[in-house]
Coordinates of C-alpha atoms in Angstrom, one line a residue:
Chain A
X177 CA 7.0 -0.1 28.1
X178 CA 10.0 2.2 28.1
X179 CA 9.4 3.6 24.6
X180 CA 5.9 4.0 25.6
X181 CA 6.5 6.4 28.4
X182 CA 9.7 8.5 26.7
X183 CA 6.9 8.8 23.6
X184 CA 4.1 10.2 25.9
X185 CA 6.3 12.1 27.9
X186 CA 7.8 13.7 24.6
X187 CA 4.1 13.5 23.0
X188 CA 2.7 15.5 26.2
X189 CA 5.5 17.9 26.1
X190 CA 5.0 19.3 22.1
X191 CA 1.3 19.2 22.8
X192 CA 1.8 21.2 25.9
X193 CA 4.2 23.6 23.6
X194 CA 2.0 24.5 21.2
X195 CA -0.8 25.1 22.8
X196 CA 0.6 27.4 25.3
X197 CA 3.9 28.3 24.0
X198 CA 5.4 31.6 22.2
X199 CA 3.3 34.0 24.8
X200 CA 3.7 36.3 22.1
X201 CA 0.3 37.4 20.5
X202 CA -0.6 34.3 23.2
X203 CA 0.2 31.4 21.6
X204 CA -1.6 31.7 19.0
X205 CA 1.1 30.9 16.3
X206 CA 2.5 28.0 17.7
X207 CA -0.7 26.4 18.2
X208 CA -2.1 27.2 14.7
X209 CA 1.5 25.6 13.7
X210 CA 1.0 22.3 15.8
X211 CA -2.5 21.7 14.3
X212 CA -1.3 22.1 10.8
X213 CA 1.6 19.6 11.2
X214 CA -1.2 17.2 13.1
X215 CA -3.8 17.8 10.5
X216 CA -0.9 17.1 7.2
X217 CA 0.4 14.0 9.6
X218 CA -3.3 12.6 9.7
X219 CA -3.6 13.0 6.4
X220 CA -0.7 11.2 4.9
X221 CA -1.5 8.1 7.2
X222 CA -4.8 8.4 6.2
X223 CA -4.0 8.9 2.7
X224 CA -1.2 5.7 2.7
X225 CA -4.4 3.7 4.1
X226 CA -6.7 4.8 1.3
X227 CA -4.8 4.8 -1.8
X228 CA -4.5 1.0 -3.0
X229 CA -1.2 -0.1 -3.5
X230 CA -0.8 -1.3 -6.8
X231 CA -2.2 2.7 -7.9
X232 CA 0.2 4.3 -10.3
X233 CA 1.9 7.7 -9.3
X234 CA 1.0 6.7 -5.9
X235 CA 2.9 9.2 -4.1
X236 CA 1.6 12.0 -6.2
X237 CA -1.8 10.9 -5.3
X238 CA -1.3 10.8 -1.2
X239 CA 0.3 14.5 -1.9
X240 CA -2.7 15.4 -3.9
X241 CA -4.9 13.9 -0.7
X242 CA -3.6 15.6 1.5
X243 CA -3.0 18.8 0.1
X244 CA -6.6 19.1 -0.7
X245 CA -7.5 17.6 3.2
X246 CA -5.1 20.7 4.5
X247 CA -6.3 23.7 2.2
X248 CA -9.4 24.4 4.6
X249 CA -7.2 24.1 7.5
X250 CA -4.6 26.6 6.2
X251 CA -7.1 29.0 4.5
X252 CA -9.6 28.9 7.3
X253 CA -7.4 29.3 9.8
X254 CA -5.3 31.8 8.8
X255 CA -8.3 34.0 7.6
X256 CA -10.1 33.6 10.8
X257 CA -7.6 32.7 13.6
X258 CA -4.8 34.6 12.6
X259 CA -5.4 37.3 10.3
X260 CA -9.1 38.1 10.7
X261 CA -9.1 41.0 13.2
X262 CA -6.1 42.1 11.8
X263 CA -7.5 43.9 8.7
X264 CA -7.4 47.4 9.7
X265 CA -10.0 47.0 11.8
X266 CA -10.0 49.5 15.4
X267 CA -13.2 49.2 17.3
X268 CA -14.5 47.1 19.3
X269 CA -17.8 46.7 16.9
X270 CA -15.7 46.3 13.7
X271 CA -13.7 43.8 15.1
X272 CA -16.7 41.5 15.8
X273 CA -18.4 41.8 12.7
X274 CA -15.0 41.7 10.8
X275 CA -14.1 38.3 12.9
X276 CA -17.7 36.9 11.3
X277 CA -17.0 38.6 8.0
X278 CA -14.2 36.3 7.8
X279 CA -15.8 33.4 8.7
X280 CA -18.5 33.5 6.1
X281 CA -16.0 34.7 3.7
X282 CA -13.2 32.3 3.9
X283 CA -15.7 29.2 3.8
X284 CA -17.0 30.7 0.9
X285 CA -13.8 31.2 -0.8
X286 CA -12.5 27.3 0.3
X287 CA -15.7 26.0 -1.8
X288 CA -14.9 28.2 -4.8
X289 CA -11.1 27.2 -4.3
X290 CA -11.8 23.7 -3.8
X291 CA -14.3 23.2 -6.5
X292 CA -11.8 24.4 -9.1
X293 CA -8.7 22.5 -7.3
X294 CA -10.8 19.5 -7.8
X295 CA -12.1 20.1 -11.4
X296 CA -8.1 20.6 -12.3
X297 CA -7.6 17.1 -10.6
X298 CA -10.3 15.2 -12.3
X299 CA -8.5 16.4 -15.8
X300 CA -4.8 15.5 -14.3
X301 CA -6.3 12.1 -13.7
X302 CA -6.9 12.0 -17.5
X303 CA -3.0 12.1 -17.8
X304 CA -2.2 9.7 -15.2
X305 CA -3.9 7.1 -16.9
X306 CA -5.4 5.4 -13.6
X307 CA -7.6 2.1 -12.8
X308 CA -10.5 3.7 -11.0
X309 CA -10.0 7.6 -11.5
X310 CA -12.7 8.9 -10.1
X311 CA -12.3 6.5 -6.9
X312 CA -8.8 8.2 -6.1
X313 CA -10.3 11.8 -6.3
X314 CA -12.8 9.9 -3.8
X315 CA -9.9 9.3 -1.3
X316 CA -8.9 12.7 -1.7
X317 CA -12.5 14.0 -0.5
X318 CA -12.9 11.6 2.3
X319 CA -9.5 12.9 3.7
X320 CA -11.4 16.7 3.7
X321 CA -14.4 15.4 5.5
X322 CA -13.0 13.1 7.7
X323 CA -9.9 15.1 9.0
X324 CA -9.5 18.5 6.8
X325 CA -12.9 20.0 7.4
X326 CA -13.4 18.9 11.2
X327 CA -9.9 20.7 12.2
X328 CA -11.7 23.8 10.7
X329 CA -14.2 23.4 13.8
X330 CA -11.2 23.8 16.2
X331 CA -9.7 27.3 14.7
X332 CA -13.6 28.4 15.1
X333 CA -14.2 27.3 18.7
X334 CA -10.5 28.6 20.1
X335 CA -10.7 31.8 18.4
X336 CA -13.1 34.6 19.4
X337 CA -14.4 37.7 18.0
X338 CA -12.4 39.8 20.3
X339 CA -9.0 38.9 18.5
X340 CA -8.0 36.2 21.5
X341 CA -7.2 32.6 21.7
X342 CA -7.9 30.4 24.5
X343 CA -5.7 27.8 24.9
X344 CA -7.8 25.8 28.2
X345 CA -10.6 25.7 25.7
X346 CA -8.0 23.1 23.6
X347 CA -6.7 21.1 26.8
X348 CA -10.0 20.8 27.8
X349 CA -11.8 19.6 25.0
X350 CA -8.3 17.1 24.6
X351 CA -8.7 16.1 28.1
X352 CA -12.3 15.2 27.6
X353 CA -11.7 12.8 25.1
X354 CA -8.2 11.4 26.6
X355 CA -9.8 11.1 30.0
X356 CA -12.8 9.4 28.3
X357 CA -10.3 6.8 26.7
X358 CA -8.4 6.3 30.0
X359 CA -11.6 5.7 31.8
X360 CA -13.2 3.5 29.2
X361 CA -10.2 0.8 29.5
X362 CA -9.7 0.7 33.2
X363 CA -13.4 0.2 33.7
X364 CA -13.7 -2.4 30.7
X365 CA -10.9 -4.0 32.6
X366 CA -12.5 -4.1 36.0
X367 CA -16.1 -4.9 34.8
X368 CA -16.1 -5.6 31.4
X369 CA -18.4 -8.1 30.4
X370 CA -21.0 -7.1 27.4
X371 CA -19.0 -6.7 24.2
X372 CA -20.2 -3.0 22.8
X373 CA -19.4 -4.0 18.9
X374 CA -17.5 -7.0 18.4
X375 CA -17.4 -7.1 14.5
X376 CA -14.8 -3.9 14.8
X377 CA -13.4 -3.4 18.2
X378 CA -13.5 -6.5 20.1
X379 CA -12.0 -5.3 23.1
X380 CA -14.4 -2.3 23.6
X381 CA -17.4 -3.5 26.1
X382 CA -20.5 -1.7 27.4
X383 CA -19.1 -1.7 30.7
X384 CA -16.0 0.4 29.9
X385 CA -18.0 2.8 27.6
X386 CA -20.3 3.8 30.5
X387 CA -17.8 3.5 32.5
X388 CA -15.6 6.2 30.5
X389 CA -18.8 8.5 29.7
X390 CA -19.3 8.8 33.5
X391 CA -15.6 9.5 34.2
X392 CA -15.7 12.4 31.0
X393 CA -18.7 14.1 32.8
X394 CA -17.1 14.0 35.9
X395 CA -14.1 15.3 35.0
X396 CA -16.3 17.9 32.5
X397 CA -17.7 19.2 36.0
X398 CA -14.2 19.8 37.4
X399 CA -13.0 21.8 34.7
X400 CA -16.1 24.2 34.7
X401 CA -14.5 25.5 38.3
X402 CA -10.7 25.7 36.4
X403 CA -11.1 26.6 32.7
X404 CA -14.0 29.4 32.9
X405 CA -14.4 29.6 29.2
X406 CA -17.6 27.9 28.7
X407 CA -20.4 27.3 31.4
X408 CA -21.1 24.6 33.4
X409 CA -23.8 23.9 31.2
X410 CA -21.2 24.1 28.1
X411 CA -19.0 21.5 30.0
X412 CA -21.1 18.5 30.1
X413 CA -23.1 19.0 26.8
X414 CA -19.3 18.6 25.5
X415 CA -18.8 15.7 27.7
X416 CA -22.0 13.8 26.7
X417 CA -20.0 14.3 23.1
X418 CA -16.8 13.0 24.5
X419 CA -18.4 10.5 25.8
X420 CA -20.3 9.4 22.6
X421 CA -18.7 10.9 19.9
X422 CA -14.8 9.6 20.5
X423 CA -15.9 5.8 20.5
X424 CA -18.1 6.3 17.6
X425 CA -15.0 7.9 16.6
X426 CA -12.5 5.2 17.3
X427 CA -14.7 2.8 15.5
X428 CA -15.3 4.4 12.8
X429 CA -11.0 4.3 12.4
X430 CA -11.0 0.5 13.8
X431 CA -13.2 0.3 10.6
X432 CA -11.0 1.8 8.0
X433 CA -8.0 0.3 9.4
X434 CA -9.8 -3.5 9.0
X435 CA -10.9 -2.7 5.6
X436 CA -7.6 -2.3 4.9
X437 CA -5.8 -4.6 6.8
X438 CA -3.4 -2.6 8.9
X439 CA -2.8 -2.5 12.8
X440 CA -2.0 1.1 12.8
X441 CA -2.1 4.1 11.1
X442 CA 1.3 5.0 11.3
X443 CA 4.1 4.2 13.2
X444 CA 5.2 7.7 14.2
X445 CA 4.7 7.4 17.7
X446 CA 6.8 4.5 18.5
X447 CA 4.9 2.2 21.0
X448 CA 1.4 4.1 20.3
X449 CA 1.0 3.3 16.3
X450 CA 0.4 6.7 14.1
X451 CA -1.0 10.3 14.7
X452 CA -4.2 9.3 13.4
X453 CA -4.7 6.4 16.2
X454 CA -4.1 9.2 18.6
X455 CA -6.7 12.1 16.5
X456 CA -9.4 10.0 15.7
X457 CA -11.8 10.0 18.3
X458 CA -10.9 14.2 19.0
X459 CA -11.4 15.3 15.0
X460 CA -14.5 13.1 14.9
X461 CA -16.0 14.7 17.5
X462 CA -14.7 18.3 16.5
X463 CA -18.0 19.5 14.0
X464 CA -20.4 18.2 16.8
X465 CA -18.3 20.0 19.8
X466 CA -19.0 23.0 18.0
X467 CA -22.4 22.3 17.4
X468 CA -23.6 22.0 20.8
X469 CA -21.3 25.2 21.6
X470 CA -24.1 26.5 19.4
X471 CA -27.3 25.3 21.2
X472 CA -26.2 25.0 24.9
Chain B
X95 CA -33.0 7.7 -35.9
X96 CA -36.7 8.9 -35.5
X97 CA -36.3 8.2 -32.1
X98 CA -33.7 10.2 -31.6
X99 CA -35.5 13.2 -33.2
X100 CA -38.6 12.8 -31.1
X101 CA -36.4 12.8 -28.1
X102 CA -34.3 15.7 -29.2
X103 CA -37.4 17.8 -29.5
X104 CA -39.2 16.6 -26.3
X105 CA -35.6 17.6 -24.6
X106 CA -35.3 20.7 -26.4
X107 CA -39.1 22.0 -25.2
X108 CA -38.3 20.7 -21.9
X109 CA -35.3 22.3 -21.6
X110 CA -36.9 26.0 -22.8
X111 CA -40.1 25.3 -21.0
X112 CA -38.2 25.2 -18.1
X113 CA -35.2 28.2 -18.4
X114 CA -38.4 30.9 -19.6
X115 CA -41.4 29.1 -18.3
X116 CA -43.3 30.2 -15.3
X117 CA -43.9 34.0 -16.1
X118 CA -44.6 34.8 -12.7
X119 CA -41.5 36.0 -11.4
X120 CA -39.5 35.6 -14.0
X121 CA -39.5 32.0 -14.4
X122 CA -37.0 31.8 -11.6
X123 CA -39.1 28.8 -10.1
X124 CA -39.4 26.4 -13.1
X125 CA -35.4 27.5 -13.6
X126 CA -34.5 26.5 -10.1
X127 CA -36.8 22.7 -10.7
X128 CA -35.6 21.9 -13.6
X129 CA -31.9 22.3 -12.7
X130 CA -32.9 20.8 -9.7
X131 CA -33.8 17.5 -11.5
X132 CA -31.3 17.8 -13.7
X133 CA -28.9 17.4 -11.0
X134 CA -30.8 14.6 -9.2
X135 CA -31.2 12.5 -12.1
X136 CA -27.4 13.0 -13.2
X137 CA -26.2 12.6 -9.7
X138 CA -28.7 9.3 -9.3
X139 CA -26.6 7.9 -13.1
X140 CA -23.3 8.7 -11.3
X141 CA -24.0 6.4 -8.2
X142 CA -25.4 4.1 -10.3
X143 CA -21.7 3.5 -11.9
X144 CA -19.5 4.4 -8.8
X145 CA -21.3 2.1 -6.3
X146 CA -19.7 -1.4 -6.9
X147 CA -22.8 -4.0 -7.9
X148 CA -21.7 -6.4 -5.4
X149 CA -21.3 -3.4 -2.8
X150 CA -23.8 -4.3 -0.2
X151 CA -26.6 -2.2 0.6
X152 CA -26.5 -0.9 -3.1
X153 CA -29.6 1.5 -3.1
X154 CA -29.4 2.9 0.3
X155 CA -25.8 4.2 -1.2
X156 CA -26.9 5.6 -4.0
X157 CA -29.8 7.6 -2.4
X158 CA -27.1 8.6 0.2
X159 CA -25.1 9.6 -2.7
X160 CA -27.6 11.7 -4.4
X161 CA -28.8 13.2 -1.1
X162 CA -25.0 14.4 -0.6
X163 CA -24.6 16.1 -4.1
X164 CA -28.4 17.7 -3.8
X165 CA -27.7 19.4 -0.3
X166 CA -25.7 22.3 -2.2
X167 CA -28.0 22.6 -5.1
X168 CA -30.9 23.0 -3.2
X169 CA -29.8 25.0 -0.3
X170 CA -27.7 27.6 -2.1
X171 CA -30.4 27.6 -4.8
X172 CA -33.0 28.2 -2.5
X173 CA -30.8 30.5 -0.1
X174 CA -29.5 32.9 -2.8
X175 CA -31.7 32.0 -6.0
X176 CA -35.2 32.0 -4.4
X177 CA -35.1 33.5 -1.4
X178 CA -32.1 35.6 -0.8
X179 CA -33.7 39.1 -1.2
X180 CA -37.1 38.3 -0.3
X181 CA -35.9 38.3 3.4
X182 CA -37.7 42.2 4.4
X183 CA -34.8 43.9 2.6
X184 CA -36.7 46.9 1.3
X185 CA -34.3 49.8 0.1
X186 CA -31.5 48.6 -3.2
X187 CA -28.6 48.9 -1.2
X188 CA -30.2 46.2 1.6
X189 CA -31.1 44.3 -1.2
X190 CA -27.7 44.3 -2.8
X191 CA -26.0 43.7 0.3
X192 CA -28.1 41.3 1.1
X193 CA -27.4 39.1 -1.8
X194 CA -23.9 38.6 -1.3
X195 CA -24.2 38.1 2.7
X196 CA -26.6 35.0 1.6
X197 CA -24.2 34.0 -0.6
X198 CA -21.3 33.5 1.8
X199 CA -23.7 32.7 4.8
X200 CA -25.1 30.0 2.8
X201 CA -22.1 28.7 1.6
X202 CA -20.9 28.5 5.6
X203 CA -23.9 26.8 6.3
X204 CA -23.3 24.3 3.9
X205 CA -20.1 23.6 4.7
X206 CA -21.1 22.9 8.5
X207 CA -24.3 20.8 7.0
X208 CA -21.9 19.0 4.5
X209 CA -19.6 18.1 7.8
X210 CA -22.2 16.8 10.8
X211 CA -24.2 14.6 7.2
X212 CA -20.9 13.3 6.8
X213 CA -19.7 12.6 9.7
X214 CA -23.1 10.7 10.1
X215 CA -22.5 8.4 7.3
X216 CA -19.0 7.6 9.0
X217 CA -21.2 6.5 11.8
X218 CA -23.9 4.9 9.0
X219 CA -20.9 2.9 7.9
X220 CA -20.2 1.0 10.8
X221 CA -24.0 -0.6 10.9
X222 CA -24.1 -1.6 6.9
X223 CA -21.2 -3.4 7.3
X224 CA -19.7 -3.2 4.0
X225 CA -16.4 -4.1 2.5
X226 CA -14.7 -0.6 1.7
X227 CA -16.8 1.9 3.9
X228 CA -14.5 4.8 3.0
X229 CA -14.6 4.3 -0.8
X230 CA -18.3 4.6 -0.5
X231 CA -18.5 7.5 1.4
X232 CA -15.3 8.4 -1.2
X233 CA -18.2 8.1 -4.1
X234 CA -20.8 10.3 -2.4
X235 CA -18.3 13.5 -1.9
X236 CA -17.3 13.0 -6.0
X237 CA -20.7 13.5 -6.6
X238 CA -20.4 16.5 -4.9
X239 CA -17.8 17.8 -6.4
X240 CA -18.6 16.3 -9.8
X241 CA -21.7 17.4 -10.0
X242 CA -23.6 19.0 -6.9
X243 CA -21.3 22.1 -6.2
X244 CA -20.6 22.8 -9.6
X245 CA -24.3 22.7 -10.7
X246 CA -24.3 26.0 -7.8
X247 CA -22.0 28.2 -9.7
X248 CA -24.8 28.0 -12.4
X249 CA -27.1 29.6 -9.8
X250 CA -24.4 32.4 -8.6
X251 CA -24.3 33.1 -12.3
X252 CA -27.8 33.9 -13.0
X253 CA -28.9 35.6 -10.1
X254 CA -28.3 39.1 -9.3
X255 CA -28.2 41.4 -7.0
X256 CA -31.0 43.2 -7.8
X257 CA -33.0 40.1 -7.3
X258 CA -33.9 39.4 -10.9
X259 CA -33.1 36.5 -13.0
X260 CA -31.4 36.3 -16.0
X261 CA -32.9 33.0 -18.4
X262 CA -30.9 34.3 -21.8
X263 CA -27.4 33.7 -19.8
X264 CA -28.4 30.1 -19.0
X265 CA -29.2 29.7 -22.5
X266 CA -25.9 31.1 -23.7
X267 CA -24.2 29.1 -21.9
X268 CA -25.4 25.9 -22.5
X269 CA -25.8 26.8 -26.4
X270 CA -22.0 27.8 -26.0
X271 CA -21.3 24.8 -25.3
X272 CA -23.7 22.6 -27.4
X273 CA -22.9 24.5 -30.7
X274 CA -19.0 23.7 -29.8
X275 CA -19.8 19.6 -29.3
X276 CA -22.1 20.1 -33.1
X277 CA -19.2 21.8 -34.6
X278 CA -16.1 19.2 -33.5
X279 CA -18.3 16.8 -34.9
X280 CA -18.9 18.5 -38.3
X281 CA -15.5 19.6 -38.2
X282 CA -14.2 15.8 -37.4
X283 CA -16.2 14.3 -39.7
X284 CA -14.8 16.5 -42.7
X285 CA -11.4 16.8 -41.8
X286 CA -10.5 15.1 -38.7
X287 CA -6.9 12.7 -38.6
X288 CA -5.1 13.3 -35.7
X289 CA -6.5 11.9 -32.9
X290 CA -6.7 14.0 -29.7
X291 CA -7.2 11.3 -27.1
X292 CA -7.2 8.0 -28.2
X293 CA -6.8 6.0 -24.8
X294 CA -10.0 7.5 -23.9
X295 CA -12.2 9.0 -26.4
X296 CA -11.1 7.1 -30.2
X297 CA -13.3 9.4 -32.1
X298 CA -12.0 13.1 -30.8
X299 CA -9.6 14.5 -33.8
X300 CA -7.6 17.4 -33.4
X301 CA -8.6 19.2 -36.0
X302 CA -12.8 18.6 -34.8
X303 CA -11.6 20.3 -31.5
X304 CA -10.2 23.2 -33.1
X305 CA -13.1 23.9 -35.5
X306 CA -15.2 23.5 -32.4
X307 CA -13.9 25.8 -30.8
X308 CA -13.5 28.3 -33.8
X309 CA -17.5 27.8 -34.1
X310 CA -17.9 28.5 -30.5
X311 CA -16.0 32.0 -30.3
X312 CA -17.9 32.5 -33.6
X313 CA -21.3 31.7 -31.9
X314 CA -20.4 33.7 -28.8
X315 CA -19.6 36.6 -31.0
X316 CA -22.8 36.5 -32.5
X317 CA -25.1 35.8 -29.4
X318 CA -23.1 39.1 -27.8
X319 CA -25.5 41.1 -30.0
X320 CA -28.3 39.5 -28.8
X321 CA -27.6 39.1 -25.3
X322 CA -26.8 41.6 -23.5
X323 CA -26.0 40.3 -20.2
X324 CA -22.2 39.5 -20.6
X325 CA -20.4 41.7 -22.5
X326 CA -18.4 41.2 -25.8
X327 CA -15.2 40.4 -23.9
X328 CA -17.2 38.2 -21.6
X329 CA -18.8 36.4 -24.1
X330 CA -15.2 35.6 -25.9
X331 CA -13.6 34.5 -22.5
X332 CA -17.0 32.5 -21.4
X333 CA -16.4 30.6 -25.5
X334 CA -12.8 30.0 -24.6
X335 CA -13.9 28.4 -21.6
X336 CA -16.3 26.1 -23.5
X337 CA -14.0 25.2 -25.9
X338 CA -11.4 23.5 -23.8
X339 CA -13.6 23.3 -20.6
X340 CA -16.4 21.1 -22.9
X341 CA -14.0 18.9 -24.2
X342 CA -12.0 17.7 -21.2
X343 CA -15.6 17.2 -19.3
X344 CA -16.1 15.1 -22.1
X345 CA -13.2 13.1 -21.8
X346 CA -13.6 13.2 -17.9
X347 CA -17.0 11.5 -18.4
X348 CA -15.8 8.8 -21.1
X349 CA -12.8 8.2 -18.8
X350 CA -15.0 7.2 -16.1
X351 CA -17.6 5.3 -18.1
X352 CA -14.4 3.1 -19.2
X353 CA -13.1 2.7 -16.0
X354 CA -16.3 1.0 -15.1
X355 CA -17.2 -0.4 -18.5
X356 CA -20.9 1.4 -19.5
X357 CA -20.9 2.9 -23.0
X358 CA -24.0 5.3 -21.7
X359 CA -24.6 6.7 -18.2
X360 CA -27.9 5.7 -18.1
X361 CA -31.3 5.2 -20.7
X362 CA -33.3 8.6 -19.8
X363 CA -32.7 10.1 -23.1
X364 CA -33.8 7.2 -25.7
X365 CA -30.9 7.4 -28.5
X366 CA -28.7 9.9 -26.6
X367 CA -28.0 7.9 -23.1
X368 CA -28.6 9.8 -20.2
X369 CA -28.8 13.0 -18.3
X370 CA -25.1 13.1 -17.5
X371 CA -24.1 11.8 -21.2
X372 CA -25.9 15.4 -22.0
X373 CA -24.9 17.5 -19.2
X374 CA -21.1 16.4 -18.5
X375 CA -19.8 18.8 -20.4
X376 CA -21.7 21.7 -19.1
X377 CA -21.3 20.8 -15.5
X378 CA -17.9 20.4 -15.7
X379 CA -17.6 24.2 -17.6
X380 CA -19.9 26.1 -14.8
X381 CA -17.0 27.0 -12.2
X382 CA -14.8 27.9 -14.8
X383 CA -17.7 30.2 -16.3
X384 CA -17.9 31.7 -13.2
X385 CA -14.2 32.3 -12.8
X386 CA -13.4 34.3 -16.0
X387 CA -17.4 36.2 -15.2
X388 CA -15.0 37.9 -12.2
X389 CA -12.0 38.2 -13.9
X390 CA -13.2 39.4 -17.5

């Protein structure tokens, strides 16, 4: 119970750091640095989880995951979060249309990129003489769609055309899912009854879920009067994805982690298992934040 | 052997019907449906030996499979191939510019499509119940990259800017490529003894790859007279790439066909095994095409 508190206490404080720290250019730097390290962390656990164990050149293979998981993240967002409006760019009207320039551009050049990355990998599997080739080069690819390519969603909803960050848009979108969590297991504990899907997460129940969704869109309507960013309206389309989204997304993890037999993902955060127990339900439920950012 | 002939010609007729068919604009329609099929039918071969047989819910994966590796094809394709400068651009310079905004707007689109699909059959996942959830969604994105966003390149190659289509380049290209495979064999057969693969591919020589690839620059030199898209220095460079590029696609595809023990990737082709058994090598050559096309 100790450990547990010093690690969220110490957990809480980096999170805290990087999102709001180095108030030069606002942040931004240190926050782009803390989702980096998160995103490469996720993506070794996830890659130690994937990659079977008798595999030869194993530890090439979970660098090659997760170097290909964290090229979006790095060319994405340092095209578009850091450098975009950057380019010699003075007006107000360049600036905007440069930020989108970037946006299109540097998706466009992660495709080309990545294509050819993976081609090259596809003949270096030749050389390393594998069991099921083209099944590691799989891993590889789930690590980019599961972790790499959501994180992308992040850089695009925190940055803005105008050249700023905002941090509250981070906590809050953290603080919907956390909060969610939090709510879930103190209602399933109070009323739990009606198990919500047994085969993967026994402990999860209908009650709790509810329970948890009600508690995010509550707490969705107090940050619309704090964090002005997005509009009340904003707030509780995100919270309905909170709500949904981050049990979907801790299931879909409960669901790697029993096809593979571990507890945890990692044991990095000692009393709380990996980073990726702790990302899960947020990266899941990054691409479709951003979509209804889109629509509401 | 008259089997093979008789397919060999069918293929052949198909294969022109379809690159200069369709007068009406160009043949750019017949172009963009055969490719299309191309890519379904070798996608559909690839599931058929990545999904594991005892892998429940067998066909709804390799639909799902297909469906992932099409999504490019056909929305680039119809984005930037079809439609791209149709869109009430009137003047050259709209139309130009055009063009290359639908080329990175369609790739961003993709990208975000690619992510919520996925993210989707994460969710899929946890219903079918299967043993290795991630390994199957693992075998969908190889498709993708295997086949499905390199198949696009193909597109971005013989489209321009000035909305026209070029049929001679797709023929060059594949020829390229076909005439190298012809010669290695001749080659082989007359002087082959050093084997250049033997693990994966017995029959490769050394000395078949080399005159292969002699024939190709050879071929390349000769079709720059007659087609004048590419120049002569991009005809050599696009030659060079076929002469490695064909040969490790080659070996990409016979390493995977051992790893899951078929000798053909499928029956379309009656004494040649299937679409991908043809197309391997040119599919796995297109990025690369496109890569020395903007350098050279």
């Amino acid at each position: 119970m100790r450990q547990r508190t010093i690690t969220a206490v110490f957990f809480t404080l980096v999170m805290l750091g990087g999102i709001y720290g180095g108030y030069l250019y606002g942040g931004k730097y240190t926050f782009y640095l803390l989702f980096v390290l998160i995103t490469a962390g996720c993506l070794w656990e996830l890659m130690e989880m994937l990659v079977p164990k008798e595999e030869r050149f194993r530890k090439f293979r979970k660098i090659a995951g997760s170097m290909v998981g964290l090229l979006p993240v790095m060319w994405f967002g340092s095209r578009v979060f850091l450098y975009a409006v950057f380019c010699g760019l003075s007006t107000d009207e360049e600036i905007i249309s440069g930020f989108y320039a970037a946006h299109y551009e540097s998706v466009a050049e992660i495709g080309v990129l990545l294509s050819l990355v993976v081609s090259m990998l596809f003949i270096v599997e030749l050389f390393l003489a594998g069991k099921s080739p083209f099944s590691q080069i799989g891993h590889y690819l789930t690590g980019l769609f599961y972790i790499g390519i959501p994180v992308c969603f992040l850089f695009s909803i925190t940055a803005a055309p105008d050249a700023s960050y905002y941090p509250n848009r981070v906590l809050g979108l953290l603080l919907l899912v956390w909060t969610n969590d939090t709510g879930a297991y103190l209602f399933g504990r109070a009323f739990g009854k009606h198990k919500l899907f047994e085969r993967i997460s026994p402990k999860k129940t209908w009650e709790g879920t509810i329970g948890g969704g009600i508690f995010a869109v509550l707490v969705a309507y107090g940050l619309s009067f704090v964090i002005h960013d997005f509009t009340l309206r904003q707030w509780l389309a995100l919270s309905i994805v909170a709500a949904i989204g981050s049990n979907l997304g801790d299931l879909v993890e409960s669901m790697l982690k029993r096809s593979v037999g571990v507890k945890d993902s990692g044991t990095l955060l000692p009393g709380h298992g990996g980073l990726l127990d702790r990302f899960d339900a947020f990266i899941f439920c990054l691409p479709f934040y951003w979509l209804v950012l889109q629509l509401a």
